[in-house]
PDB file of C-alpha atoms in Angstrom:
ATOM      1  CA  UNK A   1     118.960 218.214 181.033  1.00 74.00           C
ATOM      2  CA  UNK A   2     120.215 221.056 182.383  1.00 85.00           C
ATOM      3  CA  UNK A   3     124.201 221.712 182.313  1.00 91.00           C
ATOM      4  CA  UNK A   4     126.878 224.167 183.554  1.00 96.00           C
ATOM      5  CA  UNK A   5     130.792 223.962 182.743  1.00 97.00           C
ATOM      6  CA  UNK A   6     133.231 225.528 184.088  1.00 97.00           C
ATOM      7  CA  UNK A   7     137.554 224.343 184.237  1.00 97.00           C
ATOM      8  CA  UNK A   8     137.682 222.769 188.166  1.00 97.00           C
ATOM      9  CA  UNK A   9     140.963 224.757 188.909  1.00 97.00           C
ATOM     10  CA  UNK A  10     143.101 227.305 187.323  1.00 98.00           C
ATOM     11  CA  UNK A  11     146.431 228.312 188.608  1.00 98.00           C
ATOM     12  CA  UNK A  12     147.533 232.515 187.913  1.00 97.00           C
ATOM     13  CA  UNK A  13     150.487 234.599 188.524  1.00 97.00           C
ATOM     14  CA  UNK A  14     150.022 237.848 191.014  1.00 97.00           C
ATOM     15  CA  UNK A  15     149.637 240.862 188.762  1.00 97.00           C
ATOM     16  CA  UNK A  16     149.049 238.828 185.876  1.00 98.00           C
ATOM     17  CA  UNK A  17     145.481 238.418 184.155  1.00 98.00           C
ATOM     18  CA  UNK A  18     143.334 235.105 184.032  1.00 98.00           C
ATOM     19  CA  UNK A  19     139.881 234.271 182.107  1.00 98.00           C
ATOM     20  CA  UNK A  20     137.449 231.946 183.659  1.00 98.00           C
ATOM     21  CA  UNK A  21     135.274 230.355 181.190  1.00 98.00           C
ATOM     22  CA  UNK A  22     131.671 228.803 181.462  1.00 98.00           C
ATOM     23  CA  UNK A  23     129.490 227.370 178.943  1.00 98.00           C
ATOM     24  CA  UNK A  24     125.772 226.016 179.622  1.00 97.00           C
ATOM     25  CA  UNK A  25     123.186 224.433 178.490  1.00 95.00           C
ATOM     26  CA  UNK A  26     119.759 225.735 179.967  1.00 93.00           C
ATOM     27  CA  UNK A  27     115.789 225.127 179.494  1.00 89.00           C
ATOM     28  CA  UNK A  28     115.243 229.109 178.793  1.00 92.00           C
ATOM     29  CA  UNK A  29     117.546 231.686 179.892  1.00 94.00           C
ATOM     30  CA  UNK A  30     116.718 234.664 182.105  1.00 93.00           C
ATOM     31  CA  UNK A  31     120.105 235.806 183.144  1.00 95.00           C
ATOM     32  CA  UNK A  32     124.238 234.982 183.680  1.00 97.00           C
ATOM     33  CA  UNK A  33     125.322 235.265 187.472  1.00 97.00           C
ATOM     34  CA  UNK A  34     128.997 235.164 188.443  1.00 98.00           C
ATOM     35  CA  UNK A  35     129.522 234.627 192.432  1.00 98.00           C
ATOM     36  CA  UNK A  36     132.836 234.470 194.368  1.00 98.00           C
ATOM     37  CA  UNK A  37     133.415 232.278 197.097  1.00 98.00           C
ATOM     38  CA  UNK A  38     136.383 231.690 199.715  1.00 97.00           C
ATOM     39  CA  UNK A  39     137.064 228.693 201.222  1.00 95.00           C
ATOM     40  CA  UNK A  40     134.576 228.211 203.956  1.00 94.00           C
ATOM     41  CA  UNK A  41     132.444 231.040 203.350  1.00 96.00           C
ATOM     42  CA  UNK A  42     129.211 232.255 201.523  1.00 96.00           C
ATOM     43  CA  UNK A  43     129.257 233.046 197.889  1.00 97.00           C
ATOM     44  CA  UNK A  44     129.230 236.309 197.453  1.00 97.00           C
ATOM     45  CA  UNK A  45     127.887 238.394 193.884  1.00 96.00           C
ATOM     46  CA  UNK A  46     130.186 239.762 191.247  1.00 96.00           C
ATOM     47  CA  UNK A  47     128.503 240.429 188.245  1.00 96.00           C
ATOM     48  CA  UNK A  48     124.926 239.951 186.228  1.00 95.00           C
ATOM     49  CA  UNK A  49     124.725 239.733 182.607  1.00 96.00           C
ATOM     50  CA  UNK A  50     121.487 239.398 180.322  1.00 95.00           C
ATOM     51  CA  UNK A  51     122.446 241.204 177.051  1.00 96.00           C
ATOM     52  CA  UNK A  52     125.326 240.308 174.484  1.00 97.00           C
ATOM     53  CA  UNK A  53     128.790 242.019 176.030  1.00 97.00           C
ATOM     54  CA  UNK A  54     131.075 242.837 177.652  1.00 97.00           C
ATOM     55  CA  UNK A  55     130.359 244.261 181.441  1.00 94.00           C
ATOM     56  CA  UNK A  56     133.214 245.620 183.223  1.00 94.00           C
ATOM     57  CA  UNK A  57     133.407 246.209 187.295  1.00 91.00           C
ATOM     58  CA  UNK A  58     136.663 247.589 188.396  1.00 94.00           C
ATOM     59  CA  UNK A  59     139.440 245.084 187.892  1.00 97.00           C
ATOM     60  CA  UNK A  60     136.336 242.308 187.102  1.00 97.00           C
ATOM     61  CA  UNK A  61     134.970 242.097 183.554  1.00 97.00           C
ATOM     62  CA  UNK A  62     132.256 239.049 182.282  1.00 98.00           C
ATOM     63  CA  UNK A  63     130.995 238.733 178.900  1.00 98.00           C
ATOM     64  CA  UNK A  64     127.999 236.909 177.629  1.00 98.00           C
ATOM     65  CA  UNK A  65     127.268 235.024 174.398  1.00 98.00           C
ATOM     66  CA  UNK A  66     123.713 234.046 174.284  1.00 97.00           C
ATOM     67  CA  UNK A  67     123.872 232.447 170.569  1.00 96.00           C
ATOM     68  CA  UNK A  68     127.276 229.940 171.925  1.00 96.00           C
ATOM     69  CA  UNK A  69     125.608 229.780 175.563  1.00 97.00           C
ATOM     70  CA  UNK A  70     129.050 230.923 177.000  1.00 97.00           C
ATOM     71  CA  UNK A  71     130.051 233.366 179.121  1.00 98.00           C
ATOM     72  CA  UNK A  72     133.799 233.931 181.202  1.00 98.00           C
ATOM     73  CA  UNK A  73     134.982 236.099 183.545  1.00 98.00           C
ATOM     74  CA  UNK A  74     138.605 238.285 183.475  1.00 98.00           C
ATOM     75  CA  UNK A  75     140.155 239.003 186.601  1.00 98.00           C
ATOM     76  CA  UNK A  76     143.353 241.976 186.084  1.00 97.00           C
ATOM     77  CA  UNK A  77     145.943 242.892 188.226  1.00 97.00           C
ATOM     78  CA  UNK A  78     145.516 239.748 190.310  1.00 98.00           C
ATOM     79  CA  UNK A  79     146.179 240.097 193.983  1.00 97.00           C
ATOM     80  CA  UNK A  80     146.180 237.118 196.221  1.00 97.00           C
ATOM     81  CA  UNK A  81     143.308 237.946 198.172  1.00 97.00           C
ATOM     82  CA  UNK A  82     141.300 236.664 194.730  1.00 98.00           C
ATOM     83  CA  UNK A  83     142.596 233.112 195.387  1.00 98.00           C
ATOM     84  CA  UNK A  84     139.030 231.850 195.709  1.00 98.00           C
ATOM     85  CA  UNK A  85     136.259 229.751 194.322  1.00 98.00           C
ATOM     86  CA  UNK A  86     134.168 231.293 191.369  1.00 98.00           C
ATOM     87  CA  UNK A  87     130.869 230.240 190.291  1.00 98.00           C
ATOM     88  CA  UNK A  88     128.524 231.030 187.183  1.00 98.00           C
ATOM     89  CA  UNK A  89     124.764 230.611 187.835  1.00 97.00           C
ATOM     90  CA  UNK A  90     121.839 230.802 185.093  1.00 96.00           C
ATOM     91  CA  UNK A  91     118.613 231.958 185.615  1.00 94.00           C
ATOM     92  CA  UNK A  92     116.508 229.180 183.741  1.00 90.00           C
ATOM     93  CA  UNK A  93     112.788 229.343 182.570  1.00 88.00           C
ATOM     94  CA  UNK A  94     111.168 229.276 186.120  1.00 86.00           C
ATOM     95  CA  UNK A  95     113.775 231.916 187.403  1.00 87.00           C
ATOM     96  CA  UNK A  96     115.800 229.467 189.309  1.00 89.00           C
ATOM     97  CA  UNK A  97     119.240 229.259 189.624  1.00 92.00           C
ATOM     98  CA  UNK A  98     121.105 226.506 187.617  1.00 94.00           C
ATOM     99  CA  UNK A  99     124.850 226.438 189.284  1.00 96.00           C
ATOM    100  CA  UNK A 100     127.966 225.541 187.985  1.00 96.00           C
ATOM    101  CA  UNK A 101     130.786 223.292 190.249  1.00 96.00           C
ATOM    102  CA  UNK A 102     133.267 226.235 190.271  1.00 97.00           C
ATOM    103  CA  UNK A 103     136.312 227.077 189.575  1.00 98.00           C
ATOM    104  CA  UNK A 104     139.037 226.746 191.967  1.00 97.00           C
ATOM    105  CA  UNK A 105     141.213 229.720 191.298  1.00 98.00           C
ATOM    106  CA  UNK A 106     144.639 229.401 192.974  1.00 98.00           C
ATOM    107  CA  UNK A 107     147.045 232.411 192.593  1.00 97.00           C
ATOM    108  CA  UNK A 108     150.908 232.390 193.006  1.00 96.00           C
ATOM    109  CA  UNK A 109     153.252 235.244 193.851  1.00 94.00           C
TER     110      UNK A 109
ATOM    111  CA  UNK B   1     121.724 242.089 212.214  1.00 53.00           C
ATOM    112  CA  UNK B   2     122.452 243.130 209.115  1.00 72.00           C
ATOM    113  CA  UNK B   3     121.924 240.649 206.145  1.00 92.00           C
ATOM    114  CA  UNK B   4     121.199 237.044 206.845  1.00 96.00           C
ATOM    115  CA  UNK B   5     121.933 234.853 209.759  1.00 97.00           C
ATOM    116  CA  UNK B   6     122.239 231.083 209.986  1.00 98.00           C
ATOM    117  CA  UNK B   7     122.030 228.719 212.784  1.00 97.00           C
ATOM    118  CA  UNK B   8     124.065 226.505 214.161  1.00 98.00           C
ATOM    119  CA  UNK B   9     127.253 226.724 212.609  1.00 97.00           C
ATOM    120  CA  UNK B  10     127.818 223.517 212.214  1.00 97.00           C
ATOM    121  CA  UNK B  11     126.469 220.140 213.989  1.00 97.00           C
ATOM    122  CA  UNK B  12     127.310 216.886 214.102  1.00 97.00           C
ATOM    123  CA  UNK B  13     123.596 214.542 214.251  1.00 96.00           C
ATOM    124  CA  UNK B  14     122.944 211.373 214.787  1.00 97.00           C
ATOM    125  CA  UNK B  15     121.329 209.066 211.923  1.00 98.00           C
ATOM    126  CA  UNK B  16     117.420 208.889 212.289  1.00 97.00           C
ATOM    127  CA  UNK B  17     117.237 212.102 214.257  1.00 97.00           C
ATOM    128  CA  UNK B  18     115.264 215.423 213.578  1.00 97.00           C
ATOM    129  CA  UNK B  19     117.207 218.503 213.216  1.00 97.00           C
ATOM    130  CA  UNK B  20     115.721 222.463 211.797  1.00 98.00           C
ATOM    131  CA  UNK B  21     118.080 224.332 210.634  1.00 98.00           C
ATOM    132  CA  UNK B  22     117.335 228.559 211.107  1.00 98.00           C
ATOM    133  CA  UNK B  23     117.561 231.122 208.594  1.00 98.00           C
ATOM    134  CA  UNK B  24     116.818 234.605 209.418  1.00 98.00           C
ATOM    135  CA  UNK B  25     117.059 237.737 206.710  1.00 97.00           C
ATOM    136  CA  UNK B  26     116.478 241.308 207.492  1.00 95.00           C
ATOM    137  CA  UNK B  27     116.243 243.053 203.830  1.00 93.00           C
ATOM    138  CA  UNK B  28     112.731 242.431 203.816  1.00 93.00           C
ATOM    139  CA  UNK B  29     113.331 240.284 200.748  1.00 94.00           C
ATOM    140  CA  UNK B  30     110.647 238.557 199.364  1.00 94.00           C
ATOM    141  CA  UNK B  31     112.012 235.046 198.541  1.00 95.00           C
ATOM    142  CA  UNK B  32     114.366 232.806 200.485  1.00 96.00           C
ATOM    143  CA  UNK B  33     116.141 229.927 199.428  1.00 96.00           C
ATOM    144  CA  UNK B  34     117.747 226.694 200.626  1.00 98.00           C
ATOM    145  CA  UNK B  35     120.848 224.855 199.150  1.00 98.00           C
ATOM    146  CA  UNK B  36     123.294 222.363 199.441  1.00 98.00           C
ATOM    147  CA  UNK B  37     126.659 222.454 199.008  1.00 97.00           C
ATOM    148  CA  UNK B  38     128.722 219.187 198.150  1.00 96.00           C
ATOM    149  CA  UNK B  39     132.242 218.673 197.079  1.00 90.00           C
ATOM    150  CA  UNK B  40     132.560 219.065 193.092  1.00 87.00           C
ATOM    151  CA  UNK B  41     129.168 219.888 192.613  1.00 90.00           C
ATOM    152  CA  UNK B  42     127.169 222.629 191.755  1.00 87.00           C
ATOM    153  CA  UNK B  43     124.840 224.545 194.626  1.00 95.00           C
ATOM    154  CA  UNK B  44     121.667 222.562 194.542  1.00 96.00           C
ATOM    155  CA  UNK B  45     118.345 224.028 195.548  1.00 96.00           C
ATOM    156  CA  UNK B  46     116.373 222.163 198.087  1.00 98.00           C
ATOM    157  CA  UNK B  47     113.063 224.659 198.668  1.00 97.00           C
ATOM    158  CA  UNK B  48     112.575 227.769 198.036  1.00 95.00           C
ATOM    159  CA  UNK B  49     109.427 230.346 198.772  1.00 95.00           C
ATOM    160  CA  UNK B  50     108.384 233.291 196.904  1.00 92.00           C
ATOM    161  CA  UNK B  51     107.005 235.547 199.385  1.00 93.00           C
ATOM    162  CA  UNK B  52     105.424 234.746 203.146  1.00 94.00           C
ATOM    163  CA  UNK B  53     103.316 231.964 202.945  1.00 94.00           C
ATOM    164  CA  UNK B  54     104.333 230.016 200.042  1.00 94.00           C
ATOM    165  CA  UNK B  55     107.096 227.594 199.346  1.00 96.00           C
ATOM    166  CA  UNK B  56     107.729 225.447 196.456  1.00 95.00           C
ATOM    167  CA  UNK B  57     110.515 222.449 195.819  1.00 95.00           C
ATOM    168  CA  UNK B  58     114.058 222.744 194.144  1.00 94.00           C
ATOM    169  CA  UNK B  59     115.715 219.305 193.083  1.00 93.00           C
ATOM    170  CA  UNK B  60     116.867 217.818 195.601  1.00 96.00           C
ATOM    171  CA  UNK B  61     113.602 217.808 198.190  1.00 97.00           C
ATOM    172  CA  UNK B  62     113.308 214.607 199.364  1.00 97.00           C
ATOM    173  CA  UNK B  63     114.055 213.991 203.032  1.00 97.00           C
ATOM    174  CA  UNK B  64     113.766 218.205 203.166  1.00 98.00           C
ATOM    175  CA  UNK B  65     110.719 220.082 204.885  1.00 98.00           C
ATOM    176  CA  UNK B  66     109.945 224.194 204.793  1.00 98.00           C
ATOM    177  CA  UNK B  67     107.885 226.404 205.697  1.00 97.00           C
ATOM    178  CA  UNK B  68     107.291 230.271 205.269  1.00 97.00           C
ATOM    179  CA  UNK B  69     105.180 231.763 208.447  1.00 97.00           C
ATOM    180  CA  UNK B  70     106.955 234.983 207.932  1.00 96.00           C
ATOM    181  CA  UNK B  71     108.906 237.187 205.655  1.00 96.00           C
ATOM    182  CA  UNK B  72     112.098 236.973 207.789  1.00 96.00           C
ATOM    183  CA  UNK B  73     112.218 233.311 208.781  1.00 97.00           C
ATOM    184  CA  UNK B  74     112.958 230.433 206.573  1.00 98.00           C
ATOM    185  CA  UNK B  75     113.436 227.224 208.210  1.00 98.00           C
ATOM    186  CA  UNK B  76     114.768 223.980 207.137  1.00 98.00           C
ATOM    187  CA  UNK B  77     113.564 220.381 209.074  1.00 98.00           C
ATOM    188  CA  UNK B  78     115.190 217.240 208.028  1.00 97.00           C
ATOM    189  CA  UNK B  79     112.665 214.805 209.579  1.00 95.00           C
ATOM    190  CA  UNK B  80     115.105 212.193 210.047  1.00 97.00           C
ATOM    191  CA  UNK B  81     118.393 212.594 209.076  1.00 97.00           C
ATOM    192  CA  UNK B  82     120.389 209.893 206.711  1.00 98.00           C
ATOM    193  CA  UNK B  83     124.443 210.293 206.223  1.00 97.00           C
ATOM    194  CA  UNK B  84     124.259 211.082 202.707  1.00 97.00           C
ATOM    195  CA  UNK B  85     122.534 214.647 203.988  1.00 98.00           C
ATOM    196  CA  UNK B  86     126.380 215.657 205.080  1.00 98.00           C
ATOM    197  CA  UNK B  87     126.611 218.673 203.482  1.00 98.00           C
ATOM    198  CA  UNK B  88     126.937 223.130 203.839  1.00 98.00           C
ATOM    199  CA  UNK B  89     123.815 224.404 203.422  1.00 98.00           C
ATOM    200  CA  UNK B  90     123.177 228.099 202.115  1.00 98.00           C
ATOM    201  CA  UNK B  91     120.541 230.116 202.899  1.00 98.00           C
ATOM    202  CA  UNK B  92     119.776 232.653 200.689  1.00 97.00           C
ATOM    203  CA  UNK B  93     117.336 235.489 199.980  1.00 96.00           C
ATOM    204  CA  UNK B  94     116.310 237.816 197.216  1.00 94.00           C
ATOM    205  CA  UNK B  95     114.189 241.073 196.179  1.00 91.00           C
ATOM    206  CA  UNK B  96     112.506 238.918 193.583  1.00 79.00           C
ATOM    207  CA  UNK B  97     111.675 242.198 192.380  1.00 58.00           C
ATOM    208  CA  UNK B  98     112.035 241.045 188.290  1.00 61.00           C
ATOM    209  CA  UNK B  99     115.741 242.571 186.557  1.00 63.00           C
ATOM    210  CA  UNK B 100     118.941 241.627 188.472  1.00 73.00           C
ATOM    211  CA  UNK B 101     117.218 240.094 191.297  1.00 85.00           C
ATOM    212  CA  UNK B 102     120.619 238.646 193.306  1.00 92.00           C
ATOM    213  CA  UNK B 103     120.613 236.488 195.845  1.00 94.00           C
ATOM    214  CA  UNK B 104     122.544 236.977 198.937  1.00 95.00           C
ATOM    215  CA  UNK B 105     123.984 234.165 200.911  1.00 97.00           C
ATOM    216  CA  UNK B 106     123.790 233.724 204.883  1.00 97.00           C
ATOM    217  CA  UNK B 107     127.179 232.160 206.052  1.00 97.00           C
ATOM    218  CA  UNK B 108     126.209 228.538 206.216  1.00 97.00           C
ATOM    219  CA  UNK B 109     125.801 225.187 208.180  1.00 98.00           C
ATOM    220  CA  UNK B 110     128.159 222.623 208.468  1.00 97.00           C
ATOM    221  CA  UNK B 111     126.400 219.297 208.743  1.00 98.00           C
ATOM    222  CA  UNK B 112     127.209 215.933 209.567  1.00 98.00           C
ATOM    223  CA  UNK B 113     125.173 212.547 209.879  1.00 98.00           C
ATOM    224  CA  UNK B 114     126.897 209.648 211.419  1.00 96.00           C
TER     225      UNK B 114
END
């Protein structure tokens, strides 16, 4: 079967930095989506990757591992407003979306 | 409008009853997408469609209908609904133009089946 893992909640420090971790286990791979989502709202896109690497967005960096079939995401200079859900996605064989649970990231001043 | 629209917000049905939930995009994308959202799972895809005219099933269909008439209009009919169909449900829509190909979410509905 198909499988997605991420930790269900991680607690952080304002200003501090936290890595969000997600390993899978996919029939093909076409892809590594990272999503935010606050509480009662629509997810909303942070970062693709497809190659090997590190790709960095502002204070938002994810890195991919095809060979280990893990990926995380590193959040700097926290702020509060990043208390939020955040979900990896993979792109499987037939270019669907296979979704993690989330994780629930709760940040503390 | 700008992006994608959902309707209702949220609704509260009766067991055995027929409800369509709307989805309306205006990005000209070519696919559109349906999920559900429960509590410690993952986003699961109910139906999605490919361009105008075409749908096909996600995993969870059962109890789920679509259907495709036009490229901005993706509704979703639950013939007759059961309790364990409680959920958010996502609409979402995409290029599907190969590379990145994101999807973007409409804000969601809220539903619950007594």
């Amino acid at each position: 079967g198909q499988n997605i893992d991420q930790p269900t909640e991680m607690t952080a420090t304002e200003g501090a930095i936290v890595q969000i971790n997600c390993t899978y286990q996919t029939s093909g791979f076409n892809g590594l989506f990272w999503y935010q989502q606050h509480a009662g709202e629509a997810p909303t896109f942070l970062s693709y990757n497809v190659l090997d690497g590190l790709e960095e967005k502002g204070r938002f960096s994810s890195f991919l591992s095809r060979s280990k079939g893990y990926s995380y995401l590193l959040l700097k200079e926290l702020q509060m407003k990043d208390s939020a859900s955040y979900l990896c996605a993979v792109r499987d064989s037939n270019y669907q979306l296979i979704w993690g649970a989330g994780t629930k990231l709760i940040i503390k001043p | 409008i700008a992006g994608i629209t959902q309707a209702p917000t949220s609704q509260i049905l009766a067991a055995g009853r027929r409800m369509t939930l709307r989805c309306t995009q205006d990005m000209r994308h070519n696919a559109m997408y349906w999920y559900r959202q429960d509590l410690g799972l993952g986003l699961r895809l109910i139906h999605y469609s490919n361009t105008a005219g075409t749908t096909g099933k996600g995993e969870v269909p059962d109890g789920y209908s679509v259907s495709r008439a036009n490229t901005d209009d993706f509704p979703l009919t639950l013939a007759s609904a059961v309790p364990s169909q409680t959920s958010v449900y996502f609409c979402a829509s995409s290029l599907a133009g190969g590379g990145t190909d994101t999807q973007y979410f409409g804000p969601g509905t809220r539903l619950t089946v007594l």
